[in-house]
XYZ file of C-alpha atoms in Angstrom:
473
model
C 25.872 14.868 5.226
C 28.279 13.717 7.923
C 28.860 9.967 8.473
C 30.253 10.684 12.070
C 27.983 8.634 14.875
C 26.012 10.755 17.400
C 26.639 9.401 20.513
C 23.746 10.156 22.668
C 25.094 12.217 26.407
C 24.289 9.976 29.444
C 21.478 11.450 30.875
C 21.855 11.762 35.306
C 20.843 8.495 36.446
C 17.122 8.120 37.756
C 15.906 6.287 41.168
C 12.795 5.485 39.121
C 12.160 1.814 36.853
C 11.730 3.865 33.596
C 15.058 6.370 34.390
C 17.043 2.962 35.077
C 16.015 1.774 31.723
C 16.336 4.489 30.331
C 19.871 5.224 31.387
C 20.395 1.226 30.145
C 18.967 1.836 26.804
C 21.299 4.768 26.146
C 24.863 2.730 27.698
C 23.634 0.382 25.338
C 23.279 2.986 22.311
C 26.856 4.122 23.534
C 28.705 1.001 23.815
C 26.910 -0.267 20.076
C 28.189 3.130 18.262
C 32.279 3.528 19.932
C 32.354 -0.761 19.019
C 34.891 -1.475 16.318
C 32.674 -2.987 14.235
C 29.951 -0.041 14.017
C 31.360 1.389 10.618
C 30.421 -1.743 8.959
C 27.515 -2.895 10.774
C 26.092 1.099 9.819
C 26.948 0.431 6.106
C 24.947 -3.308 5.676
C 22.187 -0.725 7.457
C 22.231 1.724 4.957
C 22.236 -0.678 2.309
C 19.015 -2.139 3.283
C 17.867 1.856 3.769
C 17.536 1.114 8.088
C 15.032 -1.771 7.320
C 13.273 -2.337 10.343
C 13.929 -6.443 10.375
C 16.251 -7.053 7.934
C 17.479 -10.726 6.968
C 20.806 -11.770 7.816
C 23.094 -13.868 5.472
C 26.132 -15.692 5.375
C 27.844 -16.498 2.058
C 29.133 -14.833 -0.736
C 28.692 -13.554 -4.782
C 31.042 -13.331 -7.017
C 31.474 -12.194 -11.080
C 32.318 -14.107 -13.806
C 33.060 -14.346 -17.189
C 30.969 -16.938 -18.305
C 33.457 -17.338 -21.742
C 36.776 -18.262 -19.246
C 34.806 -19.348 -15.859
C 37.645 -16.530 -14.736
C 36.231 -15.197 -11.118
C 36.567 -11.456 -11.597
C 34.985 -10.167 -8.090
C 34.497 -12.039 -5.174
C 32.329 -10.834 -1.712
C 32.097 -12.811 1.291
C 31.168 -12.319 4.661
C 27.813 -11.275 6.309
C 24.949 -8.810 4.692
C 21.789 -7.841 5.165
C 18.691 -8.181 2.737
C 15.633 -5.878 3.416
C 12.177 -7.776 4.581
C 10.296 -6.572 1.625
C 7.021 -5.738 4.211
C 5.330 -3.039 2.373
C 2.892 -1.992 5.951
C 4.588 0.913 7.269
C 3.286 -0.206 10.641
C 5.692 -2.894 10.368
C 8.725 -1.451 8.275
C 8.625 2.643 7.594
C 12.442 1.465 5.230
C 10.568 -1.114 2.985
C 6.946 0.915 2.997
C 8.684 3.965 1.382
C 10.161 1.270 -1.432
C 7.220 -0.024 -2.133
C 5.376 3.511 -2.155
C 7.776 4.492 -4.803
C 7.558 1.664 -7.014
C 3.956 2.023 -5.936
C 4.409 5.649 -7.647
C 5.794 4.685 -10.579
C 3.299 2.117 -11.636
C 0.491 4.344 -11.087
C 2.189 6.946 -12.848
C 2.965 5.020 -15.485
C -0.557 4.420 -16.426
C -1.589 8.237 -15.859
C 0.966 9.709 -17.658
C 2.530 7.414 -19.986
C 6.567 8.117 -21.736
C 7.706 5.730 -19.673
C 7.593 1.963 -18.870
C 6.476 1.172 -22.288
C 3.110 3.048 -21.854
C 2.791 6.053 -24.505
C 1.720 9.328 -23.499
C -1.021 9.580 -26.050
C -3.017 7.438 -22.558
C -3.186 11.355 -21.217
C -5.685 12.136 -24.217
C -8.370 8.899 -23.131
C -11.521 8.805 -21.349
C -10.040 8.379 -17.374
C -11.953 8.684 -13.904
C -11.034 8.766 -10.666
C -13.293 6.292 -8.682
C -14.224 5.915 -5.586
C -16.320 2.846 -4.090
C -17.541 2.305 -0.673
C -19.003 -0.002 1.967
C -23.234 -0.217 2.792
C -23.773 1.149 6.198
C -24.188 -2.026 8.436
C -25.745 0.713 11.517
C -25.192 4.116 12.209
C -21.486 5.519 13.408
C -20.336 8.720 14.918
C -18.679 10.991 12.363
C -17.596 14.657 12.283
C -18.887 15.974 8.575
C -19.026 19.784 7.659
C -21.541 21.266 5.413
C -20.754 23.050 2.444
C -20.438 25.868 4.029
C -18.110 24.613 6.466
C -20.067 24.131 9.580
C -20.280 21.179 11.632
C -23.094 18.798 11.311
C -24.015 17.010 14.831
C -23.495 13.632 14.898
C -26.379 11.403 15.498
C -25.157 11.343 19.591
C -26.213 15.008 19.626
C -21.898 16.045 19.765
C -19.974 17.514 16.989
C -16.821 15.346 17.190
C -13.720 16.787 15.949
C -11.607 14.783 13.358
C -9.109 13.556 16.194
C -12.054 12.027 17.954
C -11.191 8.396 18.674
C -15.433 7.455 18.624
C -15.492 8.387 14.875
C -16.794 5.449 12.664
C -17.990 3.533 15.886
C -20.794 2.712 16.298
C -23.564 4.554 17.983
C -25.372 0.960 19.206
C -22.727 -1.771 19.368
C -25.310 -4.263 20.118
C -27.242 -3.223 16.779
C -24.514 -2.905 14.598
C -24.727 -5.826 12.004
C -21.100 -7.223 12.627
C -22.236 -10.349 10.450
C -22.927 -8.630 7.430
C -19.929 -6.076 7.571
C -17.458 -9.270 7.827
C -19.481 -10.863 4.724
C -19.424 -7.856 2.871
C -15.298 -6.765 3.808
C -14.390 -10.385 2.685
C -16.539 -10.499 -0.152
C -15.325 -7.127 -1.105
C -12.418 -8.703 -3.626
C -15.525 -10.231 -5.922
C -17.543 -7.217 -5.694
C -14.869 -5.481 -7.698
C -14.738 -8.212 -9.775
C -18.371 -8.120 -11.216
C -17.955 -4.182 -11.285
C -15.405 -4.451 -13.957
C -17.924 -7.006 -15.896
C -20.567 -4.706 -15.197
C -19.331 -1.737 -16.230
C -17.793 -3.407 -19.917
C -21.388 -4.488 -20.292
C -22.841 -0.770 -19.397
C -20.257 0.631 -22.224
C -21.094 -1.477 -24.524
C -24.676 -0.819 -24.314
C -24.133 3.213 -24.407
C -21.449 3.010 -27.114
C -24.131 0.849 -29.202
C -22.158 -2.192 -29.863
C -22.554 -6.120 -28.646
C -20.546 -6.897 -25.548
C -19.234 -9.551 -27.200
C -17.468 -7.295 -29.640
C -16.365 -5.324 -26.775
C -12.862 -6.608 -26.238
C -12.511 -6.068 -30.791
C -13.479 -2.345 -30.104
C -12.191 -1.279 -26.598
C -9.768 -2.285 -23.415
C -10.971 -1.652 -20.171
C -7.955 -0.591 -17.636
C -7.787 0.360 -14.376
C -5.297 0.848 -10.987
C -6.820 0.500 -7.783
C -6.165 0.590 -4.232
C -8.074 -0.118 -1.239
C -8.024 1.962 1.430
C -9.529 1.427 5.202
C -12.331 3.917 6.625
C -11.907 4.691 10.178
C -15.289 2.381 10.820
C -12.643 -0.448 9.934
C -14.648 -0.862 6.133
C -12.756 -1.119 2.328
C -12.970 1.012 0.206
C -11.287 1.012 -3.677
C -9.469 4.166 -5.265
C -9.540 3.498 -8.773
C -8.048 5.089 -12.463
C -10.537 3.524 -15.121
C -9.417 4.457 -18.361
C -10.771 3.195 -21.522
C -7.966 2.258 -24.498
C -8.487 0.709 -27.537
C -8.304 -3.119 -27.943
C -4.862 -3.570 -27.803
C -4.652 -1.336 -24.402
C -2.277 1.782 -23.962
C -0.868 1.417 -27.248
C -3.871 1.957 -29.422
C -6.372 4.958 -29.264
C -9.873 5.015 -27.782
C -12.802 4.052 -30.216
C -14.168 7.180 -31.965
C -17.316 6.940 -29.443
C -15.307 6.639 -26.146
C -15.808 9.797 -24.436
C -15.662 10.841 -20.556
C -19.485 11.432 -20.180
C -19.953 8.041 -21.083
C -17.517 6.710 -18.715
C -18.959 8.674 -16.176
C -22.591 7.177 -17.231
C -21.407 3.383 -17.018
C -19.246 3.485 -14.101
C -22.111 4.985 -11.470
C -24.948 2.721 -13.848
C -22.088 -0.401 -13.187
C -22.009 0.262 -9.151
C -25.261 0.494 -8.766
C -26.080 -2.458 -10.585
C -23.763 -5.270 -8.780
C -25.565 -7.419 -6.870
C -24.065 -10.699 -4.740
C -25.478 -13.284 -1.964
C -24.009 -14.371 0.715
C -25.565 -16.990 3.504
C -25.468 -15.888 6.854
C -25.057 -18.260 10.001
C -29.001 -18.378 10.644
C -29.820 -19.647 7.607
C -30.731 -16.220 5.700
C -29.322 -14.786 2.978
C -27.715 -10.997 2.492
C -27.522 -8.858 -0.403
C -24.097 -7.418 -0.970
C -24.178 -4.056 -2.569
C -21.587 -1.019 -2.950
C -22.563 1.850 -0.717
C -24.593 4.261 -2.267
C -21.657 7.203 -2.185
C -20.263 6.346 -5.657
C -17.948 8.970 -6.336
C -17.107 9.661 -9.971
C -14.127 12.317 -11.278
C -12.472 13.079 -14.322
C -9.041 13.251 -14.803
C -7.032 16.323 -16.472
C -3.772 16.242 -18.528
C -0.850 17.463 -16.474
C -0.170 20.868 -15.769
C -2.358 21.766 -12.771
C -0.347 20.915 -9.971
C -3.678 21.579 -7.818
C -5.334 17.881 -6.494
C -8.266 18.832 -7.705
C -9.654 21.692 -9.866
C -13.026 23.651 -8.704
C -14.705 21.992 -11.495
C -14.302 18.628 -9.501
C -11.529 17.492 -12.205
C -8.352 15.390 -10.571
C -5.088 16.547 -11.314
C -2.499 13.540 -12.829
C 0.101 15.360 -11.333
C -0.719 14.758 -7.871
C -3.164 11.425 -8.298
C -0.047 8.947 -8.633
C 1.280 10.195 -5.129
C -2.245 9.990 -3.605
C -2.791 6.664 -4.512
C 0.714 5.314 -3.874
C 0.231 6.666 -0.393
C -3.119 4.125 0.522
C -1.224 1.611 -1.395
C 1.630 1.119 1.379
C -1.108 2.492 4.313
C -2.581 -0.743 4.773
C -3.779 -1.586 8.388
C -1.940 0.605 11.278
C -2.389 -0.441 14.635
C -5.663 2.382 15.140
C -7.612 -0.461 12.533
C -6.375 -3.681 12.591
C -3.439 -6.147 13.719
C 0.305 -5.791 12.500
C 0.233 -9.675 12.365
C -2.475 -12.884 11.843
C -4.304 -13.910 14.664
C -2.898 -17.411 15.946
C -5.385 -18.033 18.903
C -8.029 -16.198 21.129
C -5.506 -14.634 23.361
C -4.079 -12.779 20.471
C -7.515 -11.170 19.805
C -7.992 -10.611 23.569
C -4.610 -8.918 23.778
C -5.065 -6.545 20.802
C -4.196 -3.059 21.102
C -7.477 -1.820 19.206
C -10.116 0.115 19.769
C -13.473 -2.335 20.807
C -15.243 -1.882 17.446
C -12.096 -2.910 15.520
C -12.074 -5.825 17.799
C -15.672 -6.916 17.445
C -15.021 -7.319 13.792
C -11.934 -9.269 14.182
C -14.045 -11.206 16.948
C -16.620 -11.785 14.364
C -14.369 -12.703 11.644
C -12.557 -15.070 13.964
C -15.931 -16.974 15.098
C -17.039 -17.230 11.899
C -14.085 -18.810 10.283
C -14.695 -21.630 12.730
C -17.838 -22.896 10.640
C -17.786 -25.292 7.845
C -20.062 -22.634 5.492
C -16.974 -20.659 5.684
C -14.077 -22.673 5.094
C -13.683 -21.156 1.676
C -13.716 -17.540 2.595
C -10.942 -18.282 5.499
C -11.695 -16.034 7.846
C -8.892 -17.065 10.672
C -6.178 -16.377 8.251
C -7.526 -12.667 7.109
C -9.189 -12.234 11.059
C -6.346 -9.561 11.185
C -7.060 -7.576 8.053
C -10.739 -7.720 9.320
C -11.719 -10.089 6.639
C -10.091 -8.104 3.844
C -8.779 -10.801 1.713
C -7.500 -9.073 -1.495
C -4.558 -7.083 -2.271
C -4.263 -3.540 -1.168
C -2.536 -2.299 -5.019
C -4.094 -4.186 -8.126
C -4.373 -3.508 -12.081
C -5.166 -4.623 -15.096
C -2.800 -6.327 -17.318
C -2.561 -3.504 -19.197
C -2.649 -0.871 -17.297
C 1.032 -0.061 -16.881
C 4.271 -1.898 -16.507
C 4.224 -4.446 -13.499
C 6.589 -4.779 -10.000
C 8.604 -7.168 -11.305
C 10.136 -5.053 -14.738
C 10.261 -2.030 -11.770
C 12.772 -4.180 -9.461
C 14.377 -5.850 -12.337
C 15.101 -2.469 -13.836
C 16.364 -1.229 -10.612
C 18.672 -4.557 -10.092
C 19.931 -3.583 -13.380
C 20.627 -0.228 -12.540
C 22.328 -1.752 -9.634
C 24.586 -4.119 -11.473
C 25.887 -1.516 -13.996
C 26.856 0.931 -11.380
C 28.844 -2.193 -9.615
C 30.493 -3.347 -13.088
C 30.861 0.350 -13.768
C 33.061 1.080 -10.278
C 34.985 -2.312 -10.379
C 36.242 -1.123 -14.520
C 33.950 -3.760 -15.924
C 31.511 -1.923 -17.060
C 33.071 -2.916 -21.138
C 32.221 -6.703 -19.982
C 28.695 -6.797 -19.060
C 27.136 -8.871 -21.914
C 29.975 -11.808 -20.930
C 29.719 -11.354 -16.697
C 27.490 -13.308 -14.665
C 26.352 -13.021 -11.242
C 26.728 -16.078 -9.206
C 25.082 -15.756 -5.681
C 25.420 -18.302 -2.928
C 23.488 -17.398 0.423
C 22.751 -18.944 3.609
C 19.493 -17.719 6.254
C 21.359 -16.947 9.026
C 18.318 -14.937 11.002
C 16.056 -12.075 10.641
C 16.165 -8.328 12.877
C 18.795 -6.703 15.203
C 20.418 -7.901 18.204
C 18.556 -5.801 20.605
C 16.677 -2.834 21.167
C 20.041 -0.545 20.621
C 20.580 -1.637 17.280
C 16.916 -0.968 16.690
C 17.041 2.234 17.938
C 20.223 3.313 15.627
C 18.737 1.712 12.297
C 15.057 3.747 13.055
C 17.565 6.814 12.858
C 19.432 5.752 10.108
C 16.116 5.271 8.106
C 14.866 8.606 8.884
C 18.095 10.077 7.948
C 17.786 8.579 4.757
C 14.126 9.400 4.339
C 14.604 13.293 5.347
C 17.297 13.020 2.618
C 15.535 12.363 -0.207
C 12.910 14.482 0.740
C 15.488 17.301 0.919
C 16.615 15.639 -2.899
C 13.120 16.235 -4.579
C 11.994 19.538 -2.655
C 15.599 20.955 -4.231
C 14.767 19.426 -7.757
C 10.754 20.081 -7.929
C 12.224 23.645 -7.202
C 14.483 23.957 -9.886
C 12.094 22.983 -12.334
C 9.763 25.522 -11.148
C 12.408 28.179 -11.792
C 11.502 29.989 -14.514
């Protein structure tokens, strides 16, 4: 890969507003990439992997041996430090991080070998899980049968999947925008009393006193909500069932997958939770009735899913990592909290999305609600949990991912500077001051969205060439 600049050709100059800025943007891309300065203002770019609004600092880090106080390296000067937003509406650079530490967690826990998990976790009880949202009214949809013909929707039309009316819905004034905020920001304690439920529903089946439960068995799971296109959560999850101690001891003798099966759909169907509304009345919040339930097989399928309805590892750990950095794109939600009425008004949604953030917004404005929030998640449409969660013991965390990778990053530094024989008597002594956050201007923009794709397209090429050499036979 060449390092060289593309400098864009000036394009003929326009007598319209958009060719005059146009032909503006592009001197501007031209002047930025022939200044003298580009080659190192590319590099602190690259470093941060074309982070979309990356932090600027001033300072400097040095190493030294802590034995001698004897300054062995010294770095001044300016550098950039990536924003760490894990949206890809907001940063594609840091998104694609966090999917990939996103995909080793996951993996981790699927898997095992690695990250302190052992790979005797492939040979437990494990389910793919899927939990939705009640309907709150009817919505336009496009389904197929199971033959593959279209069903009409309920407006008489068979929408195709690009249809921006799917998951609206078909009476705005009916819809029950009330109980779908209730229910979205409740959504966090629903999953809560499903994992209570469903240790309770094992116990039963497997015969033993829930309060032995945690001396016989470890419930642990990886989930990840995702958004439906009628702006509603709902979880992803890996359940699988360890012994007490969690990955590192075997399943009780009477674990087994039809049991997990059994107690997961008896658990969802069994959580119940109230929640006043404005007028006085109470509503039940349930899970939807579509409780979807799949086991998961060992490795070597490299098929999603098997005809028998069976997930494949190989492929679950990318599929979840995926919804994990999703989040909310523009088509669902705002990039960025609500501050004030004009923000709402102003939104770049579709109407539905906005009633709910409308709703969420109004409602956070009475005292019955102060708890729940609602101004400060108005933008998540009342979502108020995390979008990746697990159990303790699950897998390995984010923080031993990043400090293994800082690590990494230190060894390779000691290793290039000849210091690499020193590294138990070197410390790192960092001294940084905020000196602002993004790029000058649009140009600089521009170049550092190309620079990320270049890097992204990159590794892509880097794993397509190694996924096919292991292939070979």
């Amino acid at each position: 890969m060449t390092n060289n600049p593309v400098v864009p050709r000036p394009s003929a100059v326009c007598t319209t507003r958009k060719g005059l800025f146009m032909e503006t943007l592009e001197q501007r891309l031209t002047h930025r990439v022939r200044a003298s300065d580009y080659a190192d203002w590319r590099a602190k770019v690259r470093a941060v992997n074309g982070c979309a609004k990356p932090i600027r600092l001033t300072g400097a880090h040095q190493l030294q041996d802590t034995r001698t106080g004897t300054v062995l390296h010294h770095h001044g000067g300016d550098i950039f430090a990536p924003c760490g937003n894990r949206r890809s509406a907001v940063c594609p650079a840091c998104s694609d991080r966090y999917a990939a530490d996103a995909f080793h967690l996951v993996r981790a826990g699927l898997v095992g070998g690695t990250k302190g998990v052992p790979t005797a976790v492939t040979d437990r009880p494990r389910a793919f899980v899927t939990l939705t949202a009640p309907s709150f009214g009817p919505v336009h949809h496009a389904r197929t049968s199971a033959r593959g013909k279209r069903i009409p929707c309920g407006c008489g039309e068979h929408h195709h999947d690009a249809d921006t009316r799917i998951g609206t819905p078909l009476d705005p004034e009916g819809y029950d925008y009330v109980g779908a905020v209730l229910w979205q920001a409740h959504a966090g304690v629903l999953w809560q009393r499903f994992t209570m439920r469903l240790r309770r529903e094992i116990a039963k089946r497997a015969g033993i006193r829930v309060r032995d439960f945690p001396t016989e068995a470890r419930l642990s799971y990886g989930k990840v909500a995702e958004y439906q296109r009628r702006g509603l959560i709902h979880f992803h999850a890996i359940i699988r069932l360890d012994g007490p101690d969690g990955a590192t001891t075997p399943a009780p003798p009477w674990a087994h997958p039809d049991l997990l099966d059994d107690a997961i759909h008896a658990a969802a169907g069994a959580v119940v939770l109230n929640a006043a509304r404005p007028d006085g009345t109470t509503d039940t919040l349930t899970w939807g009735t579509q409780v979807d339930v799949r086991p998961i097989q060992p490795s070597g399928s490299t098929e999603f899913e098997t005809r028998d309805g069976q997930i494949s590892e190989a492929r679950l750990a990318a599929y979840i990592a995926k919804y994990a950095t999703k989040g909310t794109g523009k088509t669902e939600a705002a990039d960025r909290p609500i501050r004030s009425q004009l923000d709402i008004d102003f939104l770049r949604v579709s109407e539905h999305h906005r009633r709910i953030i409308q709703t969420a917004w109004d409602l956070g404005d009475l005292p019955m609600y102060e708890e729940l929030n609602l101004r400060r998640w108005a933008h998540m449409l009342a979502f108020r949990g995390h979008f990746l969660t697990k159990s303790t013991r699950y897998s390995t965390t984010f923080k031993t991912i990043r400090g293994d990778r800082k690590v990494f990053r230190l060894t390779e530094t000691l290793q290039r500077l000849g210091l690499a024989d020193q590294a138990d008597t070197i410390a790192v002594v960092n001294d940084w001051t905020f000196h602002g956050a993004g790029y000058r201007d649009d140009a600089e923009r521009e170049l550092a969205a190309g620079i990320a794709t270049r890097i992204q397209d990159d590794r892509k090429a880097k794993y397509a060439n190694e996924y096919a050499k292991e292939q070979q036979p």
